[in-house]
XYZ file of C-alpha atoms in Angstrom:
654
model
C 35.578 138.468 80.348
C 33.508 137.752 77.185
C 31.871 134.605 78.614
C 29.716 136.432 81.167
C 26.101 136.025 80.417
C 23.832 133.403 81.870
C 24.969 132.722 85.423
C 24.748 136.342 86.604
C 21.057 136.585 85.829
C 18.058 136.222 88.112
C 19.374 133.112 89.807
C 22.387 135.156 90.892
C 20.382 138.052 92.300
C 20.187 137.807 96.046
C 19.847 139.729 99.274
C 22.847 138.113 100.917
C 24.999 135.063 100.379
C 24.978 131.934 102.484
C 28.571 131.476 101.341
C 29.655 134.671 103.074
C 32.611 134.294 105.340
C 32.312 134.794 109.039
C 32.388 138.380 110.287
C 35.704 137.701 112.003
C 37.318 136.569 108.752
C 38.605 139.667 106.992
C 40.750 137.824 104.468
C 38.815 137.761 101.197
C 39.501 135.693 98.097
C 40.020 137.253 94.680
C 41.713 135.845 91.577
C 43.452 133.201 93.674
C 44.824 135.862 96.040
C 44.225 136.503 99.692
C 43.085 140.114 100.104
C 43.519 141.042 103.744
C 41.191 143.925 104.608
C 41.856 143.558 108.346
C 44.403 146.428 108.403
C 41.659 148.819 107.260
C 39.115 147.650 109.839
C 41.252 146.330 112.708
C 44.733 147.887 112.572
C 43.492 151.312 111.467
C 39.696 151.365 111.667
C 39.594 155.164 112.132
C 38.145 158.024 110.104
C 36.585 161.524 110.239
C 39.097 163.182 112.536
C 38.512 166.487 114.340
C 40.138 168.384 117.213
C 38.878 170.271 120.241
C 39.406 174.038 120.140
C 42.553 173.764 122.277
C 43.989 171.039 120.027
C 44.355 168.593 122.916
C 41.478 166.182 122.271
C 41.264 164.203 119.045
C 37.840 162.892 118.010
C 37.215 160.225 115.380
C 35.090 157.243 114.412
C 36.216 153.660 114.906
C 34.717 151.056 112.586
C 34.480 147.684 114.342
C 31.553 145.401 115.113
C 29.968 148.721 115.968
C 30.782 152.169 114.620
C 31.876 154.196 117.657
C 32.654 157.874 118.148
C 35.828 158.039 120.253
C 38.238 160.559 121.732
C 41.873 160.631 122.805
C 43.892 163.158 124.811
C 46.851 163.492 122.425
C 48.887 165.467 124.970
C 49.148 162.224 126.961
C 48.716 159.410 124.450
C 49.360 158.855 120.729
C 48.026 155.302 120.420
C 44.560 155.528 118.852
C 43.661 152.085 120.216
C 43.726 153.607 123.720
C 40.827 155.932 122.872
C 37.600 156.129 124.869
C 34.039 156.044 123.566
C 32.357 159.446 123.548
C 28.894 157.951 123.828
C 27.356 154.523 124.211
C 25.884 154.359 120.695
C 26.495 152.321 117.541
C 26.758 154.776 114.660
C 26.542 152.062 112.033
C 22.826 152.134 112.888
C 22.425 155.911 113.034
C 24.034 159.074 111.684
C 26.422 161.337 113.561
C 27.503 164.513 111.767
C 29.820 167.306 112.877
C 30.705 166.196 116.433
C 32.014 169.218 118.384
C 33.445 169.339 121.891
C 32.205 172.108 124.192
C 34.914 172.690 126.781
C 32.543 174.850 128.862
C 30.292 171.946 129.869
C 32.383 168.878 128.928
C 29.841 167.657 126.379
C 30.246 166.543 122.795
C 27.428 167.822 120.574
C 26.451 166.500 117.166
C 23.587 166.448 114.712
C 22.287 163.036 113.756
C 19.412 160.587 113.787
C 18.417 157.287 115.403
C 17.710 154.844 112.544
C 19.868 155.949 109.590
C 16.769 157.681 108.229
C 18.119 161.262 108.310
C 15.606 162.743 110.716
C 18.350 165.066 111.914
C 18.426 166.601 115.404
C 20.928 167.854 117.987
C 22.302 165.377 120.525
C 24.952 165.549 123.221
C 26.872 163.318 125.603
C 29.234 164.141 128.465
C 32.728 162.653 128.277
C 32.391 161.525 131.894
C 29.007 159.876 131.382
C 28.573 158.496 127.849
C 24.778 158.538 127.711
C 23.123 160.360 124.820
C 20.655 163.199 125.283
C 18.399 164.425 122.498
C 18.007 168.213 122.603
C 15.686 168.981 119.678
C 12.766 167.342 117.918
C 12.426 168.571 114.346
C 12.418 166.809 110.951
C 15.857 168.070 109.889
C 18.570 170.497 110.986
C 20.394 172.415 108.276
C 22.883 174.498 110.249
C 23.956 175.053 113.854
C 26.672 176.574 116.019
C 27.448 177.788 119.536
C 27.401 181.362 120.767
C 30.834 182.734 121.838
C 30.512 181.605 125.466
C 29.053 178.240 124.339
C 25.936 178.417 126.488
C 23.500 178.502 123.551
C 23.110 176.992 120.091
C 21.498 178.724 117.148
C 20.135 176.243 114.631
C 18.129 176.167 111.430
C 15.298 173.640 111.339
C 13.701 172.415 108.137
C 10.128 171.518 108.913
C 9.104 169.772 105.682
C 10.595 168.320 102.518
C 8.728 170.222 99.827
C 8.858 173.815 98.643
C 5.884 174.808 100.830
C 7.895 173.992 103.939
C 8.570 176.382 106.803
C 12.181 176.754 107.899
C 12.969 178.231 111.288
C 15.933 179.892 112.951
C 15.884 178.944 116.627
C 18.063 179.462 119.718
C 18.475 176.668 122.258
C 19.633 177.489 125.800
C 21.936 174.650 126.866
C 21.399 175.221 130.583
C 17.630 175.645 130.773
C 16.594 173.778 127.625
C 14.507 176.746 126.513
C 14.065 176.690 122.731
C 13.189 180.084 121.246
C 11.939 180.801 117.725
C 13.834 183.737 116.241
C 12.160 183.902 112.819
C 11.055 181.922 109.779
C 12.425 182.164 106.273
C 10.418 183.375 103.277
C 10.018 182.076 99.722
C 12.471 184.609 98.275
C 15.293 183.594 100.662
C 15.184 180.020 101.952
C 17.518 178.822 104.680
C 19.951 176.066 103.692
C 22.924 173.966 104.791
C 25.941 175.690 106.293
C 27.070 177.162 109.596
C 25.792 179.916 111.868
C 27.988 182.796 113.036
C 27.067 184.673 116.222
C 27.752 188.357 116.667
C 29.737 188.513 119.955
C 26.978 190.337 121.860
C 24.325 187.959 120.505
C 22.411 190.744 118.778
C 22.779 189.210 115.351
C 23.368 185.967 113.487
C 24.788 185.220 110.045
C 23.784 182.189 107.994
C 23.167 181.001 104.442
C 20.011 181.396 102.375
C 19.088 180.433 98.819
C 17.408 183.036 96.645
C 14.103 181.568 95.466
C 15.263 178.149 96.766
C 17.841 178.017 93.950
C 21.073 176.241 94.921
C 22.998 178.298 92.384
C 22.137 181.530 94.229
C 23.492 181.004 97.732
C 23.723 184.165 99.821
C 24.925 185.273 103.252
C 22.249 186.902 105.367
C 22.398 188.782 108.679
C 19.450 188.458 111.069
C 18.974 190.956 113.885
C 17.822 188.845 116.836
C 15.962 191.787 118.391
C 14.133 193.301 115.415
C 14.037 189.987 113.441
C 15.021 191.977 110.357
C 16.938 190.106 107.651
C 19.638 191.800 105.569
C 21.171 190.105 102.525
C 24.923 190.781 102.538
C 25.858 189.308 99.161
C 24.554 190.445 95.780
C 21.380 188.399 95.221
C 21.562 189.015 91.475
C 24.855 187.121 91.197
C 25.124 183.315 91.203
C 26.965 181.681 94.083
C 27.155 178.027 95.082
C 26.267 177.008 98.611
C 29.456 174.887 98.638
C 31.425 178.089 98.046
C 29.483 180.197 100.545
C 30.162 180.089 104.285
C 30.560 182.158 107.436
C 33.501 182.419 109.809
C 32.799 181.324 113.359
C 34.597 184.153 115.140
C 34.181 187.874 114.447
C 37.075 190.340 114.085
C 35.401 192.565 116.680
C 31.942 193.249 118.057
C 30.872 194.760 114.735
C 33.127 193.292 112.035
C 33.511 189.833 110.583
C 34.597 187.903 107.498
C 32.598 185.522 105.353
C 33.203 183.584 102.120
C 31.435 183.659 98.770
C 32.244 182.432 95.256
C 30.078 184.988 93.459
C 33.146 186.069 91.455
C 33.749 182.450 90.412
C 36.004 181.343 93.277
C 35.576 181.125 97.043
C 36.965 184.449 98.272
C 36.968 186.462 101.480
C 34.542 189.318 102.229
C 34.328 191.746 105.158
C 31.041 192.788 106.815
C 30.657 195.890 109.015
C 27.571 195.761 111.238
C 27.680 199.538 111.777
C 27.239 200.364 108.103
C 25.517 197.070 107.173
C 27.841 196.894 104.171
C 30.005 194.064 102.845
C 33.071 194.346 100.632
C 35.303 191.825 98.855
C 38.780 191.405 100.376
C 40.532 188.775 98.227
C 40.359 188.109 94.492
C 41.921 184.663 94.136
C 41.390 182.385 91.152
C 41.592 179.316 93.382
C 39.182 178.541 96.220
C 39.899 179.454 99.827
C 39.389 176.320 101.911
C 39.230 177.927 105.369
C 40.584 180.787 107.475
C 41.094 181.362 111.211
C 42.463 184.153 113.366
C 45.950 183.737 114.838
C 47.673 185.976 117.377
C 51.343 186.847 116.866
C 52.925 189.009 119.574
C 49.514 190.327 120.641
C 48.528 191.232 117.079
C 45.681 189.479 115.267
C 46.229 188.099 111.752
C 44.281 185.794 109.481
C 45.669 182.331 108.682
C 44.285 181.303 105.277
C 44.179 177.907 103.547
C 43.720 177.885 99.793
C 43.289 174.514 98.155
C 42.579 172.517 95.030
C 42.810 168.749 94.374
C 46.542 169.077 93.690
C 48.006 171.179 96.514
C 47.257 173.379 99.519
C 48.597 176.904 100.010
C 49.043 178.356 103.493
C 49.014 182.150 103.796
C 49.077 184.901 106.397
C 46.937 187.997 105.883
C 47.130 191.442 107.453
C 43.569 192.006 108.680
C 43.695 195.797 108.387
C 44.936 195.963 104.805
C 43.812 192.602 103.432
C 47.345 192.062 102.106
C 48.782 188.568 102.005
C 52.132 188.741 103.784
C 53.464 185.428 102.467
C 52.467 182.081 100.975
C 53.721 178.535 101.501
C 52.654 175.405 99.612
C 52.157 171.767 100.577
C 51.319 168.666 98.549
C 49.180 167.463 101.467
C 45.452 167.992 101.751
C 45.171 170.138 104.887
C 42.293 171.288 107.064
C 42.380 173.472 110.162
C 41.797 171.498 113.349
C 42.552 174.009 116.103
C 44.246 177.350 116.744
C 46.000 178.446 119.910
C 47.760 181.809 119.636
C 50.280 181.451 116.792
C 50.043 177.637 116.721
C 47.748 176.025 114.140
C 47.024 172.285 114.280
C 46.308 170.938 110.808
C 44.699 167.604 109.957
C 46.519 166.144 106.968
C 46.306 163.344 104.433
C 46.833 162.833 100.688
C 46.574 160.142 98.043
C 49.442 158.313 99.789
C 49.349 159.720 103.345
C 46.783 158.063 105.607
C 46.639 160.546 108.497
C 48.866 163.097 110.174
C 48.588 166.086 112.453
C 50.832 168.899 111.247
C 51.684 171.844 113.468
C 52.160 175.265 111.864
C 54.140 177.742 113.931
C 53.023 180.997 112.347
C 55.328 183.998 112.284
C 54.966 187.406 110.658
C 57.361 186.534 107.830
C 57.188 182.752 107.568
C 55.734 179.655 109.145
C 57.326 176.391 110.184
C 55.520 173.103 109.536
C 56.242 169.936 111.517
C 54.513 166.568 111.769
C 53.479 166.010 115.384
C 51.290 162.910 114.927
C 51.874 160.131 112.421
C 51.344 156.406 111.965
C 54.089 153.797 112.377
C 55.845 152.867 109.126
C 54.824 149.217 109.469
C 51.164 150.230 109.621
C 51.517 152.556 106.639
C 52.861 149.625 104.617
C 49.669 147.697 105.385
C 47.422 150.591 104.397
C 49.069 151.908 101.226
C 49.107 149.526 98.261
C 49.405 152.001 95.401
C 51.781 154.168 93.469
C 49.859 157.274 92.466
C 50.335 159.178 89.223
C 48.655 162.467 88.440
C 47.150 162.628 84.940
C 45.699 165.345 82.733
C 43.194 163.756 80.345
C 41.779 165.430 77.218
C 38.026 165.374 76.815
C 35.691 166.197 73.923
C 35.258 169.985 74.046
C 37.274 173.199 74.065
C 38.024 175.090 77.265
C 37.137 178.742 76.520
C 39.707 179.881 79.102
C 42.571 178.404 77.052
C 41.068 178.005 73.588
C 42.393 174.447 73.625
C 40.981 170.994 74.311
C 39.629 170.817 77.857
C 41.833 168.778 80.168
C 40.480 166.786 83.114
C 42.453 166.220 86.302
C 42.759 162.607 87.495
C 44.778 160.366 89.780
C 45.832 156.892 88.648
C 46.232 154.437 91.537
C 48.570 151.690 90.306
C 48.722 148.594 92.546
C 52.147 147.700 93.878
C 51.318 144.062 93.141
C 49.130 144.203 90.011
C 47.197 141.389 88.413
C 49.197 139.599 85.686
C 49.222 140.726 82.072
C 46.022 139.722 80.347
C 44.200 139.552 83.672
C 44.337 143.285 84.489
C 41.261 145.078 85.776
C 40.744 148.832 85.829
C 37.986 150.433 87.891
C 37.025 154.048 87.133
C 35.286 156.248 89.725
C 32.201 157.600 87.971
C 31.871 160.774 90.081
C 33.410 162.410 93.179
C 36.896 161.422 92.056
C 40.179 163.277 91.690
C 40.577 164.306 95.328
C 44.016 164.479 96.940
C 42.867 162.371 99.874
C 43.575 158.916 101.214
C 40.842 156.567 100.019
C 40.315 153.208 101.739
C 38.180 151.852 98.899
C 40.881 152.551 96.307
C 43.549 150.974 98.505
C 41.532 147.795 99.053
C 41.000 147.442 95.311
C 44.742 148.103 94.834
C 45.530 145.432 97.441
C 43.608 143.024 95.206
C 45.793 144.044 92.245
C 43.097 146.200 90.617
C 44.073 149.548 89.074
C 41.849 152.528 89.968
C 41.389 155.698 87.923
C 39.957 158.615 89.914
C 39.047 161.490 87.549
C 37.360 164.863 88.107
C 34.690 165.244 85.403
C 32.878 168.550 84.960
C 30.715 169.197 87.998
C 33.551 168.270 90.380
C 34.600 170.548 93.226
C 38.011 172.133 93.609
C 38.351 174.020 90.317
C 36.075 176.982 90.951
C 32.346 177.587 90.899
C 31.937 177.569 87.118
C 33.547 174.156 86.614
C 31.506 172.720 89.507
C 28.339 174.137 87.922
C 28.996 172.754 84.435
C 26.641 169.830 84.989
C 23.835 171.891 86.547
C 20.593 170.984 84.757
C 22.686 168.500 82.734
C 22.734 165.421 84.972
C 23.670 162.432 82.863
C 24.953 164.698 80.122
C 28.424 165.962 79.345
C 29.986 164.720 82.592
C 29.147 161.202 81.406
C 31.024 161.822 78.166
C 33.983 163.057 80.246
C 34.174 159.656 81.951
C 33.865 157.861 78.608
C 36.824 159.860 77.316
C 38.755 159.011 80.488
C 37.980 155.321 79.970
C 39.143 155.423 76.366
C 42.304 157.304 77.393
C 43.280 154.870 80.150
C 42.454 151.850 77.978
C 44.977 153.065 75.399
C 47.555 154.280 77.927
C 47.673 150.976 79.803
C 46.808 148.759 76.832
C 43.839 147.183 78.606
C 40.712 146.318 76.557
C 37.294 147.776 77.406
C 35.979 144.418 78.583
C 38.467 144.571 81.487
C 37.525 148.128 82.457
C 34.610 148.850 84.770
C 33.041 151.826 86.458
C 31.925 152.297 90.059
C 30.461 154.954 92.338
C 28.102 155.831 95.154
C 25.021 158.086 95.305
C 25.382 160.512 92.379
C 28.241 158.211 91.405
C 25.866 155.239 91.605
C 23.565 156.959 89.133
C 26.528 157.825 86.912
C 27.663 154.187 86.989
C 24.258 152.969 85.828
C 24.139 155.711 83.201
C 27.576 154.785 81.841
C 26.842 151.059 81.423
C 23.515 151.830 79.695
C 24.560 154.977 77.791
C 22.692 155.226 74.462
C 25.655 156.746 72.640
C 24.704 160.415 72.349
C 23.696 163.322 74.563
C 23.556 167.073 73.912
C 24.471 166.348 70.297
C 27.753 164.770 71.401
C 28.438 161.178 70.448
C 30.617 158.866 72.545
C 30.757 155.187 73.386
C 32.763 152.806 75.520
C 31.691 149.232 76.183
C 32.397 148.983 79.908
C 33.004 145.409 80.981
C 31.144 145.794 84.289
C 29.744 148.258 86.811
C 29.425 148.417 90.609
C 26.951 150.969 91.930
C 26.149 151.800 95.545
C 23.075 153.743 96.742
C 22.327 155.165 93.306
C 19.119 156.017 91.455
C 18.068 154.821 88.009
C 14.992 157.047 87.530
C 15.593 160.775 88.020
C 11.929 161.712 88.442
C 11.362 158.934 90.976
C 14.450 160.126 92.867
C 13.122 163.691 92.949
C 9.750 162.596 94.311
C 11.149 160.237 96.977
C 14.310 161.937 98.226
C 14.807 164.120 101.295
C 16.846 166.519 99.102
C 14.588 167.181 96.073
C 16.279 170.556 95.564
C 19.413 168.622 94.564
C 17.708 166.930 91.626
C 16.087 170.230 90.658
C 19.551 171.795 90.469
C 21.368 168.898 88.828
C 18.682 167.580 86.499
C 15.939 170.182 86.057
C 12.211 170.474 86.669
C 10.570 167.018 86.895
C 7.447 168.324 85.141
C 8.720 170.743 82.502
C 11.811 168.662 81.756
C 10.153 165.257 82.135
C 11.009 163.967 78.665
C 14.688 164.828 79.051
C 14.859 163.380 82.579
C 13.287 160.141 81.409
C 15.801 159.910 78.566
C 18.669 160.524 81.046
C 17.418 157.765 83.369
C 19.239 154.393 83.111
C 16.000 152.548 83.821
C 14.758 153.408 80.331
C 17.944 152.292 78.586
C 18.480 149.095 80.565
C 18.461 146.948 77.428
C 21.741 148.627 76.403
C 23.647 147.211 79.395
C 27.246 146.653 78.277
C 28.312 144.236 81.013
C 27.271 142.739 84.345
C 26.133 145.201 86.997
C 26.330 144.889 90.786
C 23.699 146.909 92.682
C 24.230 147.586 96.417
C 21.876 149.574 98.655
C 20.829 150.095 102.288
C 17.122 149.711 103.007
C 16.933 152.721 105.371
C 18.206 155.197 102.778
C 16.157 158.404 102.690
C 18.673 160.345 100.600
C 18.380 157.963 97.665
C 15.396 155.683 98.127
C 16.250 152.003 97.873
C 13.903 151.737 94.908
C 16.678 153.559 93.054
C 18.435 150.190 92.842
C 15.442 147.864 93.108
C 13.802 149.316 89.998
C 16.796 148.519 87.824
C 17.146 145.093 89.430
C 13.586 144.268 88.395
C 14.059 145.689 84.908
C 17.291 143.772 84.284
C 15.671 140.609 85.618
C 12.779 141.116 83.183
C 15.271 141.627 80.352
C 17.263 138.566 81.433
C 20.472 140.621 81.620
C 23.447 139.818 83.904
C 23.411 141.560 87.256
C 23.243 141.024 90.979
C 21.346 142.990 93.634
C 22.509 143.050 97.278
C 20.538 144.786 100.015
C 21.980 145.932 103.350
C 19.579 145.649 106.266
C 19.293 148.777 108.420
C 21.813 150.869 106.492
C 21.122 154.385 105.323
C 23.045 156.309 102.681
C 26.407 154.559 102.691
C 28.240 151.521 104.040
C 29.065 151.626 107.759
C 30.371 149.056 110.239
C 32.977 146.333 109.779
C 30.450 143.560 109.021
C 28.769 145.643 106.344
C 32.120 146.659 104.863
C 33.301 143.054 104.801
C 30.041 142.119 103.069
C 30.463 144.988 100.605
C 33.980 143.959 99.543
C 33.115 140.271 99.595
C 30.279 140.927 97.157
C 32.493 143.118 94.953
C 35.247 140.508 94.708
C 32.802 137.625 94.248
C 31.088 139.558 91.465
C 34.388 140.286 89.700
C 35.614 136.715 90.126
C 32.434 135.306 88.591
C 32.736 137.668 85.646
C 36.321 136.525 85.080
C 35.416 132.862 85.302
C 32.344 133.317 83.112
C 30.121 131.575 85.626
């Protein structure tokens, strides 16, 4: 590992490799091993599962030569390979978000684009005739949902990318195509991402709005569709994250509904009464509610509640009238609600070691019974799971005021079943967005190659309440970077692996964090820390925070995470890896799609040019036509081929 200098310089930088294997060859070479990634892209090339409202139709994406949205009637068939395409489109070349089946007209609706450039609009396709139809023509859609009888869609359109933009709430008639403007937002309450909830009679709509365009002050608003009057239902003086703020699709009655807010620090349930125009808090949990839906037990309506964190999920039943939780049941699976029919709840399930299941909850007044109704064959599971997972609690540098003791960070350690030999070990640490209790294909492929993966939750991570998630607000590249350094030092000592054999990787924010970690100057916020990472692999990241702010389609994100690009310019420059490139601790692999509007491709190109100028070891690989992420089997094969080639060349010192 200490011989890696010359051969990974400019002569190694490239857009693609003529030595790449054929697209059909999914057996990659690494450290003298054959790493077969075919099970992930041929045997089980499926992801992003959802169910129709009746729980009978399963929708998902299939990654093959094309990325296809498919569906399967699971009342008749449980073999995913027998699925049918929803629409005749390749979603490796375009985005498709939130596909929803409308049983009233037989169409699947989604928001997406046409060139991976995130010009987001509403599309639909009928299951009997898989031709796409574009229904809107706006720059970006924030939020959307059907009315109760599913004949209309209310949606929020963002009409520009800067703070002078106009955002509109509109209603689209699905039969006539009429598209009506309801109202525009105002500077003091700007519309944002989320869902829309229709009052049953259509006289009002609930959605999310940011006070003064500040992501830390997300609120629920009610808009009267007749008078156009807007009423803020949450306390605008209290902080609330938009990730912890949402509306429920269905109302309790014509005048009452529930919504969620984390203004008390955790995502809790609130009740709104249209007659009084008042809202009141119902639950006071100190762990986030994930979701809630109405269930009917012997003609009585109750609320089925999921409460979750990265360790476990709790399932509860609530009495709607009193707000009392009648009972609670726990699961070590990560669960999400797929569909509800009466007292039957279909749950989509996975975990660090469970690829995919559908779990049925039979909900009673005193208890519920859980049973797995859809699972993968054991032989397939063996091909897809290559790790033994250990949960860790890792001390970091500061004191947690809640305990008065050293702050502990949650993490999962993915140990390969067939690890690399002693002295050849490699550890890869996720730089951000780690610590989730979910099956992760990327981790498993690295495990299949014998590489150990550490997946920690540094400050700023979701799942531990609003305050922990907000700890890196205006501190991008600050204390969360030190958290990862402490995790690296901890795992190096625990597994007795030297720093030169430990690398860091991540995508998007994680791509930035990766670049920051391998160029970290040694101190931030008065806190000193260092770890000489042996290598880094970043995907779709940015190396200059101010450039990212000026060229991204989500500039409000950088304003929240990093600060004002004018007032805080000196700090943002100092937190940008581009300006510390000379401190690179080990070879860096940069990977980016050239249609990325979330993080402009210059986010990787700039550092490529700087490292080339400095004659420092790195490689840059560009993906033609890809947006923000890696999609399609050919692109995934290229991604892993480049990762393994990069790591092999480091090991050999070429």
